[in-house]
CSV table of C-alpha atoms in Angstrom, one decimal:
chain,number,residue,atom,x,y,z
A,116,UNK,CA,-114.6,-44.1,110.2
A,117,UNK,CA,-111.8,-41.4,109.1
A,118,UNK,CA,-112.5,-40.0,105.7
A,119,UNK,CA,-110.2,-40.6,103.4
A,120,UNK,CA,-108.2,-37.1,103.7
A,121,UNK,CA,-107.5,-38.0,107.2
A,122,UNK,CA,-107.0,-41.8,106.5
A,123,UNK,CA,-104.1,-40.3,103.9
A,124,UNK,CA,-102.5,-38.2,106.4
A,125,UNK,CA,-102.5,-40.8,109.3
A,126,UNK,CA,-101.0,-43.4,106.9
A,127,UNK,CA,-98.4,-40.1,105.7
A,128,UNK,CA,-97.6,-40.0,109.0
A,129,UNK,CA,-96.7,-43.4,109.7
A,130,UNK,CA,-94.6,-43.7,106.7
A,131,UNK,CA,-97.1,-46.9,105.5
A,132,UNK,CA,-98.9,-45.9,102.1
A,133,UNK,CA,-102.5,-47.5,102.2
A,134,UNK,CA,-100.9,-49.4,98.6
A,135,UNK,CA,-98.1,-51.4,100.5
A,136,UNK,CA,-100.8,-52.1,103.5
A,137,UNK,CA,-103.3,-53.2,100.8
A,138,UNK,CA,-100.4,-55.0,98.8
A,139,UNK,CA,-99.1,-56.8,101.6
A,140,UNK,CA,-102.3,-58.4,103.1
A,141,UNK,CA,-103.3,-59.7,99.4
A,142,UNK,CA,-99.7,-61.4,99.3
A,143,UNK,CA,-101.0,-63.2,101.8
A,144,UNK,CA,-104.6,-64.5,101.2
A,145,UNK,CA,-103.8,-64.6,97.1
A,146,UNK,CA,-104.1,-68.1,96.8
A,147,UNK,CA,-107.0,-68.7,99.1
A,148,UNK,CA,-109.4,-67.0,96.4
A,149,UNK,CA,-111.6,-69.2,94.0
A,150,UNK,CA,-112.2,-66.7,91.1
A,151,UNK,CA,-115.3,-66.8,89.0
A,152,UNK,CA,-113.6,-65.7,86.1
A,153,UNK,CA,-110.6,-66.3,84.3
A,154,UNK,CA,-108.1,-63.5,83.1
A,155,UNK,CA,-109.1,-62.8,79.3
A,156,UNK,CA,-105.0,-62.9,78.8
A,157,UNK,CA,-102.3,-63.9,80.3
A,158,UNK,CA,-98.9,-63.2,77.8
A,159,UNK,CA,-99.3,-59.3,79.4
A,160,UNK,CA,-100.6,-57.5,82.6
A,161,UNK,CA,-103.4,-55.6,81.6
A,162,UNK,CA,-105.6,-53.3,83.8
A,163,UNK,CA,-108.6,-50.7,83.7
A,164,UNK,CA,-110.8,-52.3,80.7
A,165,UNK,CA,-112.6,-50.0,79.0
A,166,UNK,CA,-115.2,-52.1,76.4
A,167,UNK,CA,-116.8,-51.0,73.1
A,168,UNK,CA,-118.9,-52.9,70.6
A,169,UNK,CA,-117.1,-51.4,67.2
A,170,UNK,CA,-118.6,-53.7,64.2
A,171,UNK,CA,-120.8,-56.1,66.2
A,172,UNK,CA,-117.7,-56.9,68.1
A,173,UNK,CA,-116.2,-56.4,71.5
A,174,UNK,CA,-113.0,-54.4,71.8
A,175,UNK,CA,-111.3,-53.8,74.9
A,176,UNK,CA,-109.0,-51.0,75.6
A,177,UNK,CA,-107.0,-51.2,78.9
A,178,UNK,CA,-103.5,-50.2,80.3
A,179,UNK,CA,-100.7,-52.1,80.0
A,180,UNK,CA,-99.4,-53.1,83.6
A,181,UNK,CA,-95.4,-53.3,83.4
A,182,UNK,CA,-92.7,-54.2,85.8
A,183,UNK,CA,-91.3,-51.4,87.5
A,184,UNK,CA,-88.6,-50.0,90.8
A,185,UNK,CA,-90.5,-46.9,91.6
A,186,UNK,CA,-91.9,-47.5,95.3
A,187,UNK,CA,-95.1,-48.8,95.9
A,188,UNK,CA,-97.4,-45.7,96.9
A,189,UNK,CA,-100.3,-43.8,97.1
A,190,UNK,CA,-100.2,-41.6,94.7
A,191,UNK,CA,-99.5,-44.6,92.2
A,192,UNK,CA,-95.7,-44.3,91.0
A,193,UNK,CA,-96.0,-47.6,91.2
A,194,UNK,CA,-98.4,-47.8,87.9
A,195,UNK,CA,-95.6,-46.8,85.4
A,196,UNK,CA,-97.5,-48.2,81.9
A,197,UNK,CA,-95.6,-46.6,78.8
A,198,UNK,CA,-98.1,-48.2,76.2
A,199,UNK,CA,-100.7,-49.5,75.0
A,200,UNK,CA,-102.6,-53.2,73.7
A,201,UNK,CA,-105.9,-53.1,72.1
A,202,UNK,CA,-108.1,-56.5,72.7
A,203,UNK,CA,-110.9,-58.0,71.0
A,204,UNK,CA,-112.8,-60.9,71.7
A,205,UNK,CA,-114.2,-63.0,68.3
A,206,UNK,CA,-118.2,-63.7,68.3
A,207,UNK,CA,-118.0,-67.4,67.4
A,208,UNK,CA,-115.4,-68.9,70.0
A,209,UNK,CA,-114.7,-66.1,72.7
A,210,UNK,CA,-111.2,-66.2,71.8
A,211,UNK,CA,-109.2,-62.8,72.9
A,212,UNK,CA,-107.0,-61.3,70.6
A,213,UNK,CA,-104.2,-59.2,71.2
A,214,UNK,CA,-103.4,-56.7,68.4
A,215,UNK,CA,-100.7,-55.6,69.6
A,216,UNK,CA,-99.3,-51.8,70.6
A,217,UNK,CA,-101.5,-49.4,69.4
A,218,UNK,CA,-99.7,-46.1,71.3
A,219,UNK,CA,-96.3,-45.6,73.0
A,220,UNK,CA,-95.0,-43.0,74.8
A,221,UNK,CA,-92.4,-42.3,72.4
A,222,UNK,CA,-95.1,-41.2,69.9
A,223,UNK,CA,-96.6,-38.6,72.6
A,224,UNK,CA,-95.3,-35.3,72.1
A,225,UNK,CA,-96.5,-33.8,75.1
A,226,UNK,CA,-96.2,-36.5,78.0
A,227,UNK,CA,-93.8,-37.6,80.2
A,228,UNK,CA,-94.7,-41.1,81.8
A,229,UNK,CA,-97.2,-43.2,83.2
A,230,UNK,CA,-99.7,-44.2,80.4
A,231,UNK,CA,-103.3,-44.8,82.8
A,232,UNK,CA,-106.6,-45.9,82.2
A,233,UNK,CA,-107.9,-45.4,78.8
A,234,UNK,CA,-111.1,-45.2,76.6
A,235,UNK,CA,-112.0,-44.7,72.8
A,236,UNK,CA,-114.7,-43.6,70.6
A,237,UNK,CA,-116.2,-44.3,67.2
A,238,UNK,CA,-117.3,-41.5,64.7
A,239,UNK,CA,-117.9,-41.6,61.2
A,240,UNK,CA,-115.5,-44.1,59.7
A,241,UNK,CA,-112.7,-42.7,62.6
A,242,UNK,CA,-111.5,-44.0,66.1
A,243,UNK,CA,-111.0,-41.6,69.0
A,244,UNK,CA,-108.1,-43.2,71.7
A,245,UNK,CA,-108.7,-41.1,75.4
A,246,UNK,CA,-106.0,-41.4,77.7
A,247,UNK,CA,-104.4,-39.4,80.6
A,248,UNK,CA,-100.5,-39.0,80.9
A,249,UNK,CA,-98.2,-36.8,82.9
A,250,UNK,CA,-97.7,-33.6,81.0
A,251,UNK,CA,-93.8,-32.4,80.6
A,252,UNK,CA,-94.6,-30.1,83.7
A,253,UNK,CA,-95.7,-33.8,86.0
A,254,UNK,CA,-99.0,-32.6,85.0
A,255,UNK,CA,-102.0,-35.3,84.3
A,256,UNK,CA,-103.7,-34.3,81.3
A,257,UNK,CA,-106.0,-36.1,78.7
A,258,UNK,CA,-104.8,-36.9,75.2
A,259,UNK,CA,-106.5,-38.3,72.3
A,260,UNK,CA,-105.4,-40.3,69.3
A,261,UNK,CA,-106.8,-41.3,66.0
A,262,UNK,CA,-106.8,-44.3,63.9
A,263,UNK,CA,-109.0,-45.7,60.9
A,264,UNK,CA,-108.9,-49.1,62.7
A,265,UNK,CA,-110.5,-49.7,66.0
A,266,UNK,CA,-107.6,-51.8,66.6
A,267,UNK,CA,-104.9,-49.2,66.0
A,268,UNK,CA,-102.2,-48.3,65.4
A,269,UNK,CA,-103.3,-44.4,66.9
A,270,UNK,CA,-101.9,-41.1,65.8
A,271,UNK,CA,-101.9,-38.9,69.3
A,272,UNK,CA,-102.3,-35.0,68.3
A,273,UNK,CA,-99.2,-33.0,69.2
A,274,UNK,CA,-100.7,-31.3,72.4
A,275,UNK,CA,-103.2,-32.6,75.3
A,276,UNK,CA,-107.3,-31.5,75.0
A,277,UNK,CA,-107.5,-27.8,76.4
A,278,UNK,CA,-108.6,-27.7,79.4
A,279,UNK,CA,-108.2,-31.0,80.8
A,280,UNK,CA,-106.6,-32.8,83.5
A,281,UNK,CA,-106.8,-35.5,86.0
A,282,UNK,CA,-107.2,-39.4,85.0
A,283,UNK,CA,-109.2,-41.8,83.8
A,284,UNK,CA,-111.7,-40.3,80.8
A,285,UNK,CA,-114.5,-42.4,79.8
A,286,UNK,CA,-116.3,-41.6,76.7
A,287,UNK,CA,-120.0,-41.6,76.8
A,288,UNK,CA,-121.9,-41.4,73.2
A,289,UNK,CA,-126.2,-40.7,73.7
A,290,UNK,CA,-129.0,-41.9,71.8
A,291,UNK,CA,-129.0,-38.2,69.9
A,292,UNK,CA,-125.4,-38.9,68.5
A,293,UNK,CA,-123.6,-36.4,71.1
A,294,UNK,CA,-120.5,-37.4,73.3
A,295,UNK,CA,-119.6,-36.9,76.0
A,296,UNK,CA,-116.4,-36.7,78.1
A,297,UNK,CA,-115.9,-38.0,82.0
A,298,UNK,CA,-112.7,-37.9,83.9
A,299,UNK,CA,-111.0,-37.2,87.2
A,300,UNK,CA,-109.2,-39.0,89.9
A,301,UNK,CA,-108.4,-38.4,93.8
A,302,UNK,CA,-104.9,-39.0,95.4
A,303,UNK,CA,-102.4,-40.0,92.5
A,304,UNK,CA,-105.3,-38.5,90.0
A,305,UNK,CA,-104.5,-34.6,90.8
A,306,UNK,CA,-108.6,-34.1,91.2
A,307,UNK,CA,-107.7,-32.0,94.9
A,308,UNK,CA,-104.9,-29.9,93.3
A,309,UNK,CA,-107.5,-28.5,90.5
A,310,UNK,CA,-109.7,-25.4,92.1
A,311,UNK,CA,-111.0,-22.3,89.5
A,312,UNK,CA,-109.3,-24.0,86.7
A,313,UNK,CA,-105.7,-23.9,88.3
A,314,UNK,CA,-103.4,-26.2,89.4
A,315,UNK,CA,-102.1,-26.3,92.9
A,316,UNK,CA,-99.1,-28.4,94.3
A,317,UNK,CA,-100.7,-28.3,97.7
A,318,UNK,CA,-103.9,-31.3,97.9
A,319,UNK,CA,-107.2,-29.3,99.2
A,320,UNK,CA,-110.4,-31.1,100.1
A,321,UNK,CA,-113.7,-29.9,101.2
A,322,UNK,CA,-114.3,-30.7,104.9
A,323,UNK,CA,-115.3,-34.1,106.1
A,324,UNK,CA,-119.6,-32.9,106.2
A,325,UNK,CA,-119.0,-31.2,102.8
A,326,UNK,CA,-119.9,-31.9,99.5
A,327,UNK,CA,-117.1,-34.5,98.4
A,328,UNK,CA,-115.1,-33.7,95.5
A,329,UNK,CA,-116.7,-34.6,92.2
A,330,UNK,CA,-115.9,-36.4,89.2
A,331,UNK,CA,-116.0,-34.0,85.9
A,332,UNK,CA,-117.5,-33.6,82.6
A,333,UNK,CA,-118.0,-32.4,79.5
A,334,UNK,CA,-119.8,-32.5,75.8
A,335,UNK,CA,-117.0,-33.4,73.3
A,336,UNK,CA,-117.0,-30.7,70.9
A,337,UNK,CA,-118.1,-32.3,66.6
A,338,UNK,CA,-114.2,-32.8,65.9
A,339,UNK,CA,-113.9,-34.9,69.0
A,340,UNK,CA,-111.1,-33.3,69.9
A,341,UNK,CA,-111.4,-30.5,72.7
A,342,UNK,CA,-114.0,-29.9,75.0
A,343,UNK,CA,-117.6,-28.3,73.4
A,344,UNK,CA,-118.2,-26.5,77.0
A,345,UNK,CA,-116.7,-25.5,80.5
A,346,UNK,CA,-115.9,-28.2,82.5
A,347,UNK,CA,-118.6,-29.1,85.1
A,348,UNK,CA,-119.3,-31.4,88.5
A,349,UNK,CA,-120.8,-34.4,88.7
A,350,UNK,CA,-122.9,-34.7,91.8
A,351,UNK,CA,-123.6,-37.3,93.3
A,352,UNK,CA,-126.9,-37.4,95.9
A,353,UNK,CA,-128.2,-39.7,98.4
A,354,UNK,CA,-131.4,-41.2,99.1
A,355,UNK,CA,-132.8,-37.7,100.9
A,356,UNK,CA,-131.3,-35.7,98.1
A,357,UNK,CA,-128.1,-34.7,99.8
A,358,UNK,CA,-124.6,-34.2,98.0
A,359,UNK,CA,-122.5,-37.4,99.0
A,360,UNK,CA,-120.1,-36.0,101.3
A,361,UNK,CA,-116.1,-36.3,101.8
A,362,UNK,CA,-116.3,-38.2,104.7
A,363,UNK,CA,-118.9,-40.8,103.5
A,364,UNK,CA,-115.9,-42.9,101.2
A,365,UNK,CA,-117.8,-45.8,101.3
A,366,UNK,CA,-119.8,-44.5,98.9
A,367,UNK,CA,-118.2,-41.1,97.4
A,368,UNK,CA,-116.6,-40.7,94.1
A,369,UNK,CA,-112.8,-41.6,94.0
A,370,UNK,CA,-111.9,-42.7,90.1
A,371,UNK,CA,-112.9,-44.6,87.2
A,372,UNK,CA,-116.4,-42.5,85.7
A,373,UNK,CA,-118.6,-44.9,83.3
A,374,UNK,CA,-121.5,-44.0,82.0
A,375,UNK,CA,-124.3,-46.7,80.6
A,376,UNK,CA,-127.8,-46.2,79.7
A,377,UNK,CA,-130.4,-48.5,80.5
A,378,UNK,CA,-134.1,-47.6,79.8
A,379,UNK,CA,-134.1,-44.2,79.2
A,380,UNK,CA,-132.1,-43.8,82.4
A,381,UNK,CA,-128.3,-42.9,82.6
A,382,UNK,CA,-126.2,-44.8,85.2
A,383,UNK,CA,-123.0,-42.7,86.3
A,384,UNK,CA,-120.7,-45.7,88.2
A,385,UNK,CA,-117.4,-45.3,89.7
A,386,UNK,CA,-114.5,-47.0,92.0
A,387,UNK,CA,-114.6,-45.4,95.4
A,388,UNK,CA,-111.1,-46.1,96.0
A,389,UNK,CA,-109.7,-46.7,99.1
A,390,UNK,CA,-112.4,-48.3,100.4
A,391,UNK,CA,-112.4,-50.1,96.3
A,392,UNK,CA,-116.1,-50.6,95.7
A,393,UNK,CA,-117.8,-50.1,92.5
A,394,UNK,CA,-120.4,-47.7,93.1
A,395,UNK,CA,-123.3,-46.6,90.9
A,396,UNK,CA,-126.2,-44.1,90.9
A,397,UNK,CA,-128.7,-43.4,88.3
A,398,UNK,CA,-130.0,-40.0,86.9
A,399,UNK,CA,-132.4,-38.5,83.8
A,400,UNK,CA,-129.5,-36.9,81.7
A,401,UNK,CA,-125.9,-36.9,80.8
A,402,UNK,CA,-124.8,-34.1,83.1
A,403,UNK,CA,-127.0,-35.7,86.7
A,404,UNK,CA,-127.0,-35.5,89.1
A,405,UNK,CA,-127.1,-39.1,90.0
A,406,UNK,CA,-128.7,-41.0,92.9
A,407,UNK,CA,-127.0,-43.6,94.8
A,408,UNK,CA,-128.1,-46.8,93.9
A,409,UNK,CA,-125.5,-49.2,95.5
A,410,UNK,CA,-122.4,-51.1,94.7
A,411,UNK,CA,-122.2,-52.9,91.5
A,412,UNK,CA,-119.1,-54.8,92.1
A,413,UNK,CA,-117.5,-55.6,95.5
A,414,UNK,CA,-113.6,-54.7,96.4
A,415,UNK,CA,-111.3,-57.4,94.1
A,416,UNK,CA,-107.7,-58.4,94.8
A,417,UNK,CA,-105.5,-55.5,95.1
A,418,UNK,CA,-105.6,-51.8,95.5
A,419,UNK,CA,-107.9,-50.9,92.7
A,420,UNK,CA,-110.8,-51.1,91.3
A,421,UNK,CA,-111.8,-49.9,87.7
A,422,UNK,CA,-114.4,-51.3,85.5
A,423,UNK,CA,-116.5,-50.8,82.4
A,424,UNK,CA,-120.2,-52.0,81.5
A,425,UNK,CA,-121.2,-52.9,77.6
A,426,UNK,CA,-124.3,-54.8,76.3
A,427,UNK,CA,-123.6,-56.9,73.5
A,428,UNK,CA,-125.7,-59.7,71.3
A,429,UNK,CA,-128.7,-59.1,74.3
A,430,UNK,CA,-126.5,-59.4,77.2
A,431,UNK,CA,-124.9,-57.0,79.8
A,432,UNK,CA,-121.1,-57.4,80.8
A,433,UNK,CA,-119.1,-56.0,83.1
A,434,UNK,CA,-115.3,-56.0,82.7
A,435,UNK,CA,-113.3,-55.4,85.5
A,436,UNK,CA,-109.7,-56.4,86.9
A,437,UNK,CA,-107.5,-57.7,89.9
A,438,UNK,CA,-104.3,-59.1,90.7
A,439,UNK,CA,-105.4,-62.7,91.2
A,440,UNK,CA,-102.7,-63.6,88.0
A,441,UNK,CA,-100.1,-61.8,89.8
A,442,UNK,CA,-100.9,-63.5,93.5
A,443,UNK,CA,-101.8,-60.2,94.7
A,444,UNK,CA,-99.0,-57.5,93.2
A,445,UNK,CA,-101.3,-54.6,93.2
A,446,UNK,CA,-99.8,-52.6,89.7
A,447,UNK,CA,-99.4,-56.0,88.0
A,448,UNK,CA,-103.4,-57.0,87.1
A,449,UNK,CA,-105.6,-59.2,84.5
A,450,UNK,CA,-109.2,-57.8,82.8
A,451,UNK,CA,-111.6,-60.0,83.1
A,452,UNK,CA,-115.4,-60.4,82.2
A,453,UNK,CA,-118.4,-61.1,83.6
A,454,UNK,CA,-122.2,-60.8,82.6
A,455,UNK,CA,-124.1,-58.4,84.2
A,456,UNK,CA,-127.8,-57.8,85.7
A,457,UNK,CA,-130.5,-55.6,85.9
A,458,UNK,CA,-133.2,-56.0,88.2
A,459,UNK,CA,-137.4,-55.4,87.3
A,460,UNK,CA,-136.7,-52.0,88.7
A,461,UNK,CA,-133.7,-51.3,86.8
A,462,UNK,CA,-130.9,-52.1,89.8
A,463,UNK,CA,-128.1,-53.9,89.4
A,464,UNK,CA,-127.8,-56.7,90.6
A,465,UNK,CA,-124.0,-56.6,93.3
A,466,UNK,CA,-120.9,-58.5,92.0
A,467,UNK,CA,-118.4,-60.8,93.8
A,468,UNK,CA,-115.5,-61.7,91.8
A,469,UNK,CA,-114.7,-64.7,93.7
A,470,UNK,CA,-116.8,-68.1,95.4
């Protein structure tokens, strides 16, 4: 199989993004899937759920999927999301509520476009809003935005967090009250243009039996807004110990860092991309490393694959998306939910979205 450096330079070179192959197929065989589980709402296109239980209740904080011209590719121009919705899901009746916009880009001082996948954070009495945008520069940093309401509306501070960059930060909060900051995406996500702290137009990868690139981290500092430490790797081993390497993209980090813990263990899962599993591995501390475990979902309708995992009222979820409400249009995608298993040993149990 061709890692997924060469994969993108083959597809380059043939002038066919892997997005418009993946889009194109799914077009196709849209109607012939049975889905397990509804989209949680319908009125919008809504994508990359990140769940929280604020007051003994779910909210959900995705991206906002919008119509858009820009050309279907790889690195994701495609994805051109210039807000966000906040959603919550009521106890009693499961009903999903929309509360509206809770952040434009308007109200971003420092960003230029494309609004990603987002997460937030409680601490004392205040409500943290993560998100990555394209700096002034094309750049993708990570912002963050306040509110007294879970729900919003959110303030965003006048500049990015120091020392960020790429996509998709998750928020992880441990048992000891510390949090911690995830983020980083391949392709589209900038991750291979970041090496000693400087950006690089040109994309650089380890070689196909190296090390793949990692995902990142780092402890939040007591304001929750900037970074409490350097930046550092999150590596990812298999079952004899060794780093996970660029070549091996079934199973190597792409996007979409979540962090769970689950008896005293920490579970670091991810999307792997183009080949859109959900992937998971499980280690002793914030920081891993982290052992392969296996897939926790399996690829969904359309290009992506993003997720989160909560446990709420004794239950595990998963919340996920595809582009089953869309028949297949890969940047236009519902969130749906989905309980969630772990095994005696403490695996998880694999997903498929559809019968």
């Amino acid at each position: 199989m061709a890692s997924a450096v060469n994969k993108r330079e083959i597809m380059i070179n043939n002038e066919v993004s892997d997005a418009e192959r993946k889009q194109a197929l799914d077009i196709k065989k849209a109607n012939s899937f049975k889905q397990k589980d509804e989209a949680l709402i319908t009125s919008i296109y809504t994508a990359d759920p990140s769940a929280h239980v604020f007051n003994n209740k779910i909210y959900i904080y995705p991206s906002h999927d919008i119509e858009t011209d820009n050309a279907i590719n790889d690195d994701g121009d495609h994805f051109a999301m210039r807000d966000y919705h906040v959603l919550s899901i009521e106890n009693d009746t499961n009903e999903v509520i929309d509360h509206g916009v809770a952040l434009s880009l308007e109200n971003v001082k420092w960003a230029s476009k494309q609004l990603w996948a987002p997460d937030a954070a409680h601490k004392n009495g205040t409500y943290y809003f993560y998100f990555p945008a394209r700096d002034l520069e094309g750049i993708f940093r990570i912002g963050v935005a306040t509110s007294l309401s879970p729900a919003g509306p959110f303030i965003a501070e006048d500049s990015y967090i120091e020392g960020s960059f790429s996509i998709d930060p998750a928020i992880f909060e441990d048992d000891d009250g510390s949090y911690y900051l995830y983020f980083g995406g391949l392709w589209g996500g900038q991750l291979q243009n970041w090496h000693q702290g400087q950006f690089s137009s040109k994309d650089q990868y380890p070689a196909d039996d190296q090390a793949s690139l990692p995902a990142k981290m780092a402890k939040l500092s007591d304001d929750m807004l900037s970074l409490a430490e350097p930046v550092k790797d999150i590596v990812i081993l298999d079952e004899d110990g060794n780093a996970i390497t660029t070549e091996d993209n079934e199973r190597r980090f792409f996007e979409a860092s979540w962090v769970h813990k689950y008896n005293g263990k920490y579970y670091f899962s991810y999307s792997t991309g183009d080949t859109h599993n959900i992937a998971y591995g499980i280690g002793d501390n914030p920081y891993g490393p982290f052992v392969y475990q296996g897939v926790i979902l399996n690829p969904v309708l359309g290009w992506t694959n993003h997720h989160s995992i909560v446990s709420h009222q004794g239950k595990w979820f998963l919340f996920y998306h595809d582009s089953t409400l869309s028949k297949g249009q890969t940047h236009l995608r519902c969130v749906k939910k989905t309980e969630l298993l772990h095994d005696e040993n403490g695996k998880i149990i694999t997903i498929t979205a559809y019968e």
